[in-house]
PDB file of C-alpha atoms in Angstrom:
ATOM      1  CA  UNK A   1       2.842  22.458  -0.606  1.00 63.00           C
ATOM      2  CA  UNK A   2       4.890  20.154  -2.329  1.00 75.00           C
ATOM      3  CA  UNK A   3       4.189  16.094  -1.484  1.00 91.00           C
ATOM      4  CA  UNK A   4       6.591  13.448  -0.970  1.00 95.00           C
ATOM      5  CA  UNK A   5       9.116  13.384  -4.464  1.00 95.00           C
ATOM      6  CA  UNK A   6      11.301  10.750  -5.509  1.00 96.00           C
ATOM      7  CA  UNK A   7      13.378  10.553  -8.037  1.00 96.00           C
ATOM      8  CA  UNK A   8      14.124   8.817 -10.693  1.00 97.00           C
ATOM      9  CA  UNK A   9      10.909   7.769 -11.700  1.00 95.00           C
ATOM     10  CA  UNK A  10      12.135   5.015 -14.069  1.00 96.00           C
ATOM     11  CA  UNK A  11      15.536   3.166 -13.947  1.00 96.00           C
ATOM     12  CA  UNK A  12      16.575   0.227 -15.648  1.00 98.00           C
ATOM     13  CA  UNK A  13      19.852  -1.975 -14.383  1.00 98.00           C
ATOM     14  CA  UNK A  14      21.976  -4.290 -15.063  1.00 98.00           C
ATOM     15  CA  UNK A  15      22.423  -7.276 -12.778  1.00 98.00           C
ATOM     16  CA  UNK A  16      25.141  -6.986 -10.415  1.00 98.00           C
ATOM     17  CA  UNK A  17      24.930  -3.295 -10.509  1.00 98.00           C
ATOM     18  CA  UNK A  18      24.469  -0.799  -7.741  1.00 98.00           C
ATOM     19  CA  UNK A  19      21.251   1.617  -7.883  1.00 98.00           C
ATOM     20  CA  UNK A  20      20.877   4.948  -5.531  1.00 98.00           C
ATOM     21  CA  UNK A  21      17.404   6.131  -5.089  1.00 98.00           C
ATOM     22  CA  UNK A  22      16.301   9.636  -3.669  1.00 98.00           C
ATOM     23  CA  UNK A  23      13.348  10.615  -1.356  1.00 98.00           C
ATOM     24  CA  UNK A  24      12.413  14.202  -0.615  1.00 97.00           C
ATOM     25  CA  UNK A  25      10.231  14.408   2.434  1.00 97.00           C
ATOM     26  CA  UNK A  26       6.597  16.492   2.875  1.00 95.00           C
ATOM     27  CA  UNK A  27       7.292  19.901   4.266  1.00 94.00           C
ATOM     28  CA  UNK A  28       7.318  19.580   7.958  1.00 92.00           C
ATOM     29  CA  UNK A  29       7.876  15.709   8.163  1.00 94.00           C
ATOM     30  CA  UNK A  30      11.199  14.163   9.481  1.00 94.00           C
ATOM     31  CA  UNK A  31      10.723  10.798   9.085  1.00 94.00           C
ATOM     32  CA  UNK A  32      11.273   8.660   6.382  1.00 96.00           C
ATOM     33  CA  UNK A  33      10.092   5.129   5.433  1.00 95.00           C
ATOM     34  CA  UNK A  34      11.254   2.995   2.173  1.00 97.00           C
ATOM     35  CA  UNK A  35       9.102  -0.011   0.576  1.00 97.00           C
ATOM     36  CA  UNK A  36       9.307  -2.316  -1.917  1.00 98.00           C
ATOM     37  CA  UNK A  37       6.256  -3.184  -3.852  1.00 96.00           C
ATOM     38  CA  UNK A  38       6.941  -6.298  -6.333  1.00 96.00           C
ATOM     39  CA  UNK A  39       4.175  -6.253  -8.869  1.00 92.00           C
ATOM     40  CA  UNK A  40       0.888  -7.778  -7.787  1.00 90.00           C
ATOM     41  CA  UNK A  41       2.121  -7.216  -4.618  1.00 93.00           C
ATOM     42  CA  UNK A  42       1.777  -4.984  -1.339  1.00 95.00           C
ATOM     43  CA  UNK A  43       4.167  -2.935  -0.272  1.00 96.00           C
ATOM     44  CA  UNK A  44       7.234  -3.996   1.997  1.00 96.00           C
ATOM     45  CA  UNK A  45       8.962  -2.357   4.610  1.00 95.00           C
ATOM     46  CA  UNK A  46      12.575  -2.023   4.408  1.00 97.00           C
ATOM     47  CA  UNK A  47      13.684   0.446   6.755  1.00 95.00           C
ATOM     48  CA  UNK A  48      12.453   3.738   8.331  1.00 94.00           C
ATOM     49  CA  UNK A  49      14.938   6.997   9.123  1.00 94.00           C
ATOM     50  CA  UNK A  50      14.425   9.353  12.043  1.00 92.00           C
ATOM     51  CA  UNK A  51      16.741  11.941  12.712  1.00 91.00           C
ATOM     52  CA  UNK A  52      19.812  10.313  10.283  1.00 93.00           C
ATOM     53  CA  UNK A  53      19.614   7.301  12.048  1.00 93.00           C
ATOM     54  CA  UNK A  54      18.152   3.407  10.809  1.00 93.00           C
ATOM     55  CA  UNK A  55      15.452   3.163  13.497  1.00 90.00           C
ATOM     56  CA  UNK A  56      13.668  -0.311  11.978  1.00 89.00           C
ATOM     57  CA  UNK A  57      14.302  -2.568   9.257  1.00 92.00           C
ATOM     58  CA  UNK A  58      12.725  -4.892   7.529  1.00 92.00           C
ATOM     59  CA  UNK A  59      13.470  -8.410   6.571  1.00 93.00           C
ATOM     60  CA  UNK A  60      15.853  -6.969   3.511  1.00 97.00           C
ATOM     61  CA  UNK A  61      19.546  -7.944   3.386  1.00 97.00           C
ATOM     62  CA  UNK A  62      22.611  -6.030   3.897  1.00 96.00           C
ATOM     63  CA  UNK A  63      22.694  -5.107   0.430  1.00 98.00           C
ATOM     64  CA  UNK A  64      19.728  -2.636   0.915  1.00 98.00           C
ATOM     65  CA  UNK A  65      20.972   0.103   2.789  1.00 97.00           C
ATOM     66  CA  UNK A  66      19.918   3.806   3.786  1.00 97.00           C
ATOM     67  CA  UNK A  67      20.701   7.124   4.301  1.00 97.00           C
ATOM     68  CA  UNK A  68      18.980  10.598   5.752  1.00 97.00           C
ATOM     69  CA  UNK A  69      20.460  13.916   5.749  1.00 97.00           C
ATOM     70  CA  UNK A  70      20.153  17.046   7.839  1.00 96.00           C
ATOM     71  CA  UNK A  71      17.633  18.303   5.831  1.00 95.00           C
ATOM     72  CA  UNK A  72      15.779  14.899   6.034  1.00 96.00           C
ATOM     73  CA  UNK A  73      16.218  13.779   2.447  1.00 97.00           C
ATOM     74  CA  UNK A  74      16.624  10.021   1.917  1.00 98.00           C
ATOM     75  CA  UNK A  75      18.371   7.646  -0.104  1.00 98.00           C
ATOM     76  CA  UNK A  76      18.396   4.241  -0.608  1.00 98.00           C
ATOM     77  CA  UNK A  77      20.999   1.975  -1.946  1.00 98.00           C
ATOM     78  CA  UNK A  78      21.134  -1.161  -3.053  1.00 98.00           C
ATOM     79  CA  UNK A  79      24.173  -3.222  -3.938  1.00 97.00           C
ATOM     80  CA  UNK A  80      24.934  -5.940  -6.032  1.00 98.00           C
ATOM     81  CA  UNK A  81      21.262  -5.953  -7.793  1.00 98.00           C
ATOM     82  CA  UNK A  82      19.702  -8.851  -8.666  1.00 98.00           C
ATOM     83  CA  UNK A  83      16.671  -9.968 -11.006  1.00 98.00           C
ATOM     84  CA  UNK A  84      14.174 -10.116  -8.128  1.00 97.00           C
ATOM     85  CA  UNK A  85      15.241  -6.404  -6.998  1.00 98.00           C
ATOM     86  CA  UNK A  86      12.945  -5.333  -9.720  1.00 98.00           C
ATOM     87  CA  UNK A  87      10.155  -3.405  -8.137  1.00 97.00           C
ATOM     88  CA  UNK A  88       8.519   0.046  -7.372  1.00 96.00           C
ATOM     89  CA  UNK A  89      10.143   1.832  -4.656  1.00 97.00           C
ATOM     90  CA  UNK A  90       8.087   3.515  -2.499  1.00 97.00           C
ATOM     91  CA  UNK A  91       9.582   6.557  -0.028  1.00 97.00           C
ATOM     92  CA  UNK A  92       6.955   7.745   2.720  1.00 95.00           C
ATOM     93  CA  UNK A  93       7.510  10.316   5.079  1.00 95.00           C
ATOM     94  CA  UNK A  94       5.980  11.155   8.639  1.00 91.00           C
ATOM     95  CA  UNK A  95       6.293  13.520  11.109  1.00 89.00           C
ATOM     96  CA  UNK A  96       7.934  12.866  14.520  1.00 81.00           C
ATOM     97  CA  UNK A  97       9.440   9.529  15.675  1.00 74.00           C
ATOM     98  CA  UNK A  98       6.776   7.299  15.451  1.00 74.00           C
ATOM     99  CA  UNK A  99       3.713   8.303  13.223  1.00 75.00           C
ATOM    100  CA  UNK A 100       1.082   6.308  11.693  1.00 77.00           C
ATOM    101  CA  UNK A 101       0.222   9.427   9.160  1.00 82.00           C
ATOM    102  CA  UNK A 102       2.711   8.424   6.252  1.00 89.00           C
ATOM    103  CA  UNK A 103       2.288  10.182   3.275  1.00 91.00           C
ATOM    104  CA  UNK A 104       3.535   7.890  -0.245  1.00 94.00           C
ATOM    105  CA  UNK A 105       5.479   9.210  -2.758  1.00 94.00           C
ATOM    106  CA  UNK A 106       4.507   7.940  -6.471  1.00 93.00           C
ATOM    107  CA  UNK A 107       7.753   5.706  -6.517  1.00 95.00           C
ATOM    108  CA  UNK A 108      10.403   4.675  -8.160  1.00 96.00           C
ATOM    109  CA  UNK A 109      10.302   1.394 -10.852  1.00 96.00           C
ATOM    110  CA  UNK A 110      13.505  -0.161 -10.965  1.00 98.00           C
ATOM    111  CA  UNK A 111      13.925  -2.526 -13.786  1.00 98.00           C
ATOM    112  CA  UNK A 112      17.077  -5.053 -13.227  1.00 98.00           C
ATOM    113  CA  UNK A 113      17.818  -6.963 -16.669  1.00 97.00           C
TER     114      UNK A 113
ATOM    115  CA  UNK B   1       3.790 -14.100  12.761  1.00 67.00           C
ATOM    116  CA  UNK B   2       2.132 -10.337  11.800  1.00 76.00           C
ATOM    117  CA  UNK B   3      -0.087 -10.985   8.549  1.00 88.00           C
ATOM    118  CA  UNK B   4      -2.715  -9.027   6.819  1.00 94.00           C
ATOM    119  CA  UNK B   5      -4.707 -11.170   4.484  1.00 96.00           C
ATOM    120  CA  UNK B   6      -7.149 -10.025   1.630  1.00 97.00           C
ATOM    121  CA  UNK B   7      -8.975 -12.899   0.221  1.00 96.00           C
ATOM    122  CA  UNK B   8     -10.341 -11.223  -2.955  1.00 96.00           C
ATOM    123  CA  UNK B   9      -7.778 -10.968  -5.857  1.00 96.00           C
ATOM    124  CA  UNK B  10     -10.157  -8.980  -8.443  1.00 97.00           C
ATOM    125  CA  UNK B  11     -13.392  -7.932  -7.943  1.00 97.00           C
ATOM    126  CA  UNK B  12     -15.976  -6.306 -10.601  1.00 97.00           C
ATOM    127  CA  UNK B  13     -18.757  -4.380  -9.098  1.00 97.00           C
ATOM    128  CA  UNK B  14     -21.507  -2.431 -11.471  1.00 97.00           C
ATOM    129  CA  UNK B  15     -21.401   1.557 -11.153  1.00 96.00           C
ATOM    130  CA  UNK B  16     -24.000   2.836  -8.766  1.00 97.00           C
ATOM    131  CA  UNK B  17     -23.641  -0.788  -6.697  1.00 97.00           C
ATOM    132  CA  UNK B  18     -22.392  -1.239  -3.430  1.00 97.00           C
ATOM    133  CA  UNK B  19     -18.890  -2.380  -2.481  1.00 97.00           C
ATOM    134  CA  UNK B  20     -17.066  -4.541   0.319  1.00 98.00           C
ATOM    135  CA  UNK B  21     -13.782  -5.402   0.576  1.00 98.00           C
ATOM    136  CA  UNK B  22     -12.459  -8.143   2.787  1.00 98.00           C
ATOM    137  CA  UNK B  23      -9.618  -7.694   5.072  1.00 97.00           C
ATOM    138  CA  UNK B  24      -8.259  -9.820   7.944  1.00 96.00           C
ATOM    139  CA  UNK B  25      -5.212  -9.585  10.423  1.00 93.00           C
ATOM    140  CA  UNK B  26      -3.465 -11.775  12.284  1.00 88.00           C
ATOM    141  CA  UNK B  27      -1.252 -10.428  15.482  1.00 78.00           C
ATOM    142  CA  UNK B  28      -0.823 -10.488  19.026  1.00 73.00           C
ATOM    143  CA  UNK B  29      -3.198  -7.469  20.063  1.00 77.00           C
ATOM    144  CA  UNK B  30      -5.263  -5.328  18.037  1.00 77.00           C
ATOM    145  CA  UNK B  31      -2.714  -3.239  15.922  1.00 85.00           C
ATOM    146  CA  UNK B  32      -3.316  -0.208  14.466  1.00 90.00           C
ATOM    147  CA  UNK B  33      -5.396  -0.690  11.074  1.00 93.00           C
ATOM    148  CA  UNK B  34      -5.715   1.172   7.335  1.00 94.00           C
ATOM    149  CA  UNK B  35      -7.346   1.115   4.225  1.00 97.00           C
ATOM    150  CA  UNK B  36      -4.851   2.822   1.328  1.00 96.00           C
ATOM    151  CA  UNK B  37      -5.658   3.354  -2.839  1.00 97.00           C
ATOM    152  CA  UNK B  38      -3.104   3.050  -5.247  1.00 96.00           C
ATOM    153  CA  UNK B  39      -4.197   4.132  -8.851  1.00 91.00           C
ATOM    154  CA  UNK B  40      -2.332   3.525 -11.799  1.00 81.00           C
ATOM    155  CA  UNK B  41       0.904   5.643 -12.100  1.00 73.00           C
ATOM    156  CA  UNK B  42       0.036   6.805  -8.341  1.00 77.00           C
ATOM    157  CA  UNK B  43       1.033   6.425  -4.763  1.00 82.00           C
ATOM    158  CA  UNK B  44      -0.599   5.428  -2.065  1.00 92.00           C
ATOM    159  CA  UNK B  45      -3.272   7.689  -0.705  1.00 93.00           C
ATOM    160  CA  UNK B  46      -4.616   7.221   2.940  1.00 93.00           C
ATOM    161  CA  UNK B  47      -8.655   6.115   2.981  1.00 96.00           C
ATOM    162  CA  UNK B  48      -9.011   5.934   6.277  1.00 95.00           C
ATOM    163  CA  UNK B  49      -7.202   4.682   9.372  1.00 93.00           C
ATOM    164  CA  UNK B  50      -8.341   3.205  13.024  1.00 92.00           C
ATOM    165  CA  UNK B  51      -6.582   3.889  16.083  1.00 89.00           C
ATOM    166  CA  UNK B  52      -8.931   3.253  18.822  1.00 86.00           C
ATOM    167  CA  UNK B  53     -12.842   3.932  19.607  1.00 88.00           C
ATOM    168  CA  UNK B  54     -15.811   3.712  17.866  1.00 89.00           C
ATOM    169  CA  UNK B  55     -15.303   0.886  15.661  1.00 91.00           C
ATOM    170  CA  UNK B  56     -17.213   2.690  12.598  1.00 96.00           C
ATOM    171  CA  UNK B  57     -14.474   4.954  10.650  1.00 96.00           C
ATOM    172  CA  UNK B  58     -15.377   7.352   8.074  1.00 97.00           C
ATOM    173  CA  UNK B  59     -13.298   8.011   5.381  1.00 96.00           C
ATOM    174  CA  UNK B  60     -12.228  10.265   2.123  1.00 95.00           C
ATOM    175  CA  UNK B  61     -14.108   9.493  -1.349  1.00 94.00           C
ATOM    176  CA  UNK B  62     -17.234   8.298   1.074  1.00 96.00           C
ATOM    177  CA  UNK B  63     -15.531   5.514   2.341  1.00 97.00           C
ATOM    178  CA  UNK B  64     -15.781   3.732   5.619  1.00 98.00           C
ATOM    179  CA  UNK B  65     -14.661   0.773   7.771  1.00 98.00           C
ATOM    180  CA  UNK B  66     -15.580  -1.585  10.030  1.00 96.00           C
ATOM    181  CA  UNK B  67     -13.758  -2.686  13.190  1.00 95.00           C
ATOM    182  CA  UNK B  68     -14.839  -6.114  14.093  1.00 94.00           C
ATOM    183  CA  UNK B  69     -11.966  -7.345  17.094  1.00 91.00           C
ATOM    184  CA  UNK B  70     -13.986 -10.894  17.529  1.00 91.00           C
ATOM    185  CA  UNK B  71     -13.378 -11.666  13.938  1.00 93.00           C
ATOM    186  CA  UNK B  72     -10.298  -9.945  13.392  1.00 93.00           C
ATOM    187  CA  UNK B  73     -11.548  -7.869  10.328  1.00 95.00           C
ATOM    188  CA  UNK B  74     -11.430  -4.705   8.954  1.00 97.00           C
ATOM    189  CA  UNK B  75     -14.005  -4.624   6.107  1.00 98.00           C
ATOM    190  CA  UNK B  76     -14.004  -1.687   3.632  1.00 98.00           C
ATOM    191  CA  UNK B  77     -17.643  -0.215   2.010  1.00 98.00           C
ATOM    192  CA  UNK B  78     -19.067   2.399  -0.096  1.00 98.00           C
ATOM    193  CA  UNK B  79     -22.605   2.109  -0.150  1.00 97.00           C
ATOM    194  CA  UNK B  80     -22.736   3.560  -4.298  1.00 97.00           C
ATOM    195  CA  UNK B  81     -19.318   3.139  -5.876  1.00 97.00           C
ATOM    196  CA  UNK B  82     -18.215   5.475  -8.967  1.00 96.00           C
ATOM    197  CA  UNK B  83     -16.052   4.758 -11.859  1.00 95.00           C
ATOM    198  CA  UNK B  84     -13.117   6.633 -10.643  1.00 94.00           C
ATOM    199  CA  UNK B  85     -12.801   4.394  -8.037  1.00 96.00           C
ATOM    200  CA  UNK B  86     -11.349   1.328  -9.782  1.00 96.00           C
ATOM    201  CA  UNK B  87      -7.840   1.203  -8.057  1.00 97.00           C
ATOM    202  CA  UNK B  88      -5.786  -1.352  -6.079  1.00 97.00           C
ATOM    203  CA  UNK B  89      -6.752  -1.204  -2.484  1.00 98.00           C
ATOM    204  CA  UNK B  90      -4.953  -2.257   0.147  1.00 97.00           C
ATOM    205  CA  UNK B  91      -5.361  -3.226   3.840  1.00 97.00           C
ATOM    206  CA  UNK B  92      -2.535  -2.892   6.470  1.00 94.00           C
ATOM    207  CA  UNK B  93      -1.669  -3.176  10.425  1.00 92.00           C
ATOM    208  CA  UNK B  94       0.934  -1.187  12.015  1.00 88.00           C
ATOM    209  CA  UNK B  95       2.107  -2.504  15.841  1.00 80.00           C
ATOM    210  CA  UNK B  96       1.068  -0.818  18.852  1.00 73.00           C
ATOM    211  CA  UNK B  97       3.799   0.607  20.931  1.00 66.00           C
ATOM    212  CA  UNK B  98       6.586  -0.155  18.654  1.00 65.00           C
ATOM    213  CA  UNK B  99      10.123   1.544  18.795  1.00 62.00           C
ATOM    214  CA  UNK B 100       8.659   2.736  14.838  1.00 64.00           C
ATOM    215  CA  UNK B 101       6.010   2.529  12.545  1.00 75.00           C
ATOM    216  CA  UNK B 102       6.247   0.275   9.903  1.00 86.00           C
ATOM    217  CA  UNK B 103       3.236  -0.676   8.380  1.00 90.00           C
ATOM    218  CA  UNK B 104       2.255  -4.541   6.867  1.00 91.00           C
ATOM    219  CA  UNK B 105      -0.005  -4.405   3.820  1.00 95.00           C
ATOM    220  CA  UNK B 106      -1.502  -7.002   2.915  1.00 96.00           C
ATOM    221  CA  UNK B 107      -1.773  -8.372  -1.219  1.00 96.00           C
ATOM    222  CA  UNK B 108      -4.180  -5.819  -2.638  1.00 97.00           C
ATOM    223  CA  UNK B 109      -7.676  -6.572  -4.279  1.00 98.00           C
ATOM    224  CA  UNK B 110      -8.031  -5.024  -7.348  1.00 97.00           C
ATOM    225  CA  UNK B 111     -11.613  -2.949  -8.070  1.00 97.00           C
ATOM    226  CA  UNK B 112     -13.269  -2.817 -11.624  1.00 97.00           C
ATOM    227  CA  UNK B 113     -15.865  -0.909 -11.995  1.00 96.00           C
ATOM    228  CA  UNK B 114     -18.522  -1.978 -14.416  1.00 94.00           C
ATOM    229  CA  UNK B 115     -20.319   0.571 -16.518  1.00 88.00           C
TER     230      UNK B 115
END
């Protein structure tokens, strides 16, 4: 039974740039959460996706923005990067609408230069 | 405002020893509380988590934690810690009744273990 996945595992951008991250889901779970963990830092909630839709967000700009698809994938953009974007991206997934049993994937590290 | 606070940075604890980790929470009611790992290169595993009840929570890797509502904490303990468990561990609240469920971590305290 295949975990959470995300991919890319490493990324390195320029600023200004746009980045697309990508979250596959635990079998079974429809419900996808993103974070962003600076370094020395806990993670942060940016938003959460249940059934394609944005159903909480964090304090994160408009620039930071989501998607989930039909077979409850995930992505998350973000536009316009900036130095402090740098950070591991963190995708967790649940099952049902509100679930307390999120399961982490091992994250993305962007790297904005 | 929701906060989760973790007063120790770094702490070094001798193999075999015992081990606490601090952990308090500010909010409006008693949320919903966790204990996650993160090793190096790894995500976050789940250690244990409290919902309700008795205020003693067993965990994986022979953890547990302690509910304490009067002081707001949620202390973490191993009675005999092992090398493999020198990780990043983090505390974090998730609201009661909310319309989802983010969760707040707090800053992490980093475990070395010393041989």
């Amino acid at each position: 039974d295949a975990g959470v996945t995300q991919s890319p595992t490493h990324l390195i951008k320029t600023r200004g740039q746009q980045v697309t991250l990508r979250c596959s889901p635990k079998s079974g779970h429809d419900t996808v959460s993103w974070y962003q963990q600076a370094l020395g830092q806990g993670p942060q909630f940016i938003f959460q996706y249940y059934e394609e839709e944005e159903r909480q967000r964090g304090n994160f700009p408009d620039r930071f923005s989501g998607h989930q698809f039909p077979n409850y994938s995930s992505e998350l953009n973000v536009n316009a990067l900036l130095l402090g974007d740098s950070a591991l991206y963190l995708c967790a997934s649940s099952e049902g609408r509100i679930s307390y049993e999120q399961y982490f994937g091992p994250g993305t590290r962007l790297t904005v230069t | 405002a929701q906060s989760v606070t973790q007063p120790d940075i770094h702490i070094t604890v001798s193999e075999g020893a015992s081990l606490e980790l601090r952990c308090n929470y500010s909010y409006g009611a008693t949320p919903y509380l966790f204990w996650y790992v993160q090793s190096p290169g790894q995500g976050l595993q789940l250690l244990l988590k409290y919902f309700s009840g008795d205020t003693l929570v067993q965990g994986i890797k022979g953890f547990e934690a302690e509910f304490k509502r009067s002081q707001s904490s949620f202390n973490l303990r191993k009675p005999s810690v092992h090398w493999s468990d020198a990780a990043e561990y983090f505390c974090a609240v998730s609201p009661q009744y909310s319309s989802a469920s983010k969760i707040i971590f707090g800053s992490g305290t980093r475990l070395s273990i010393r041989p």
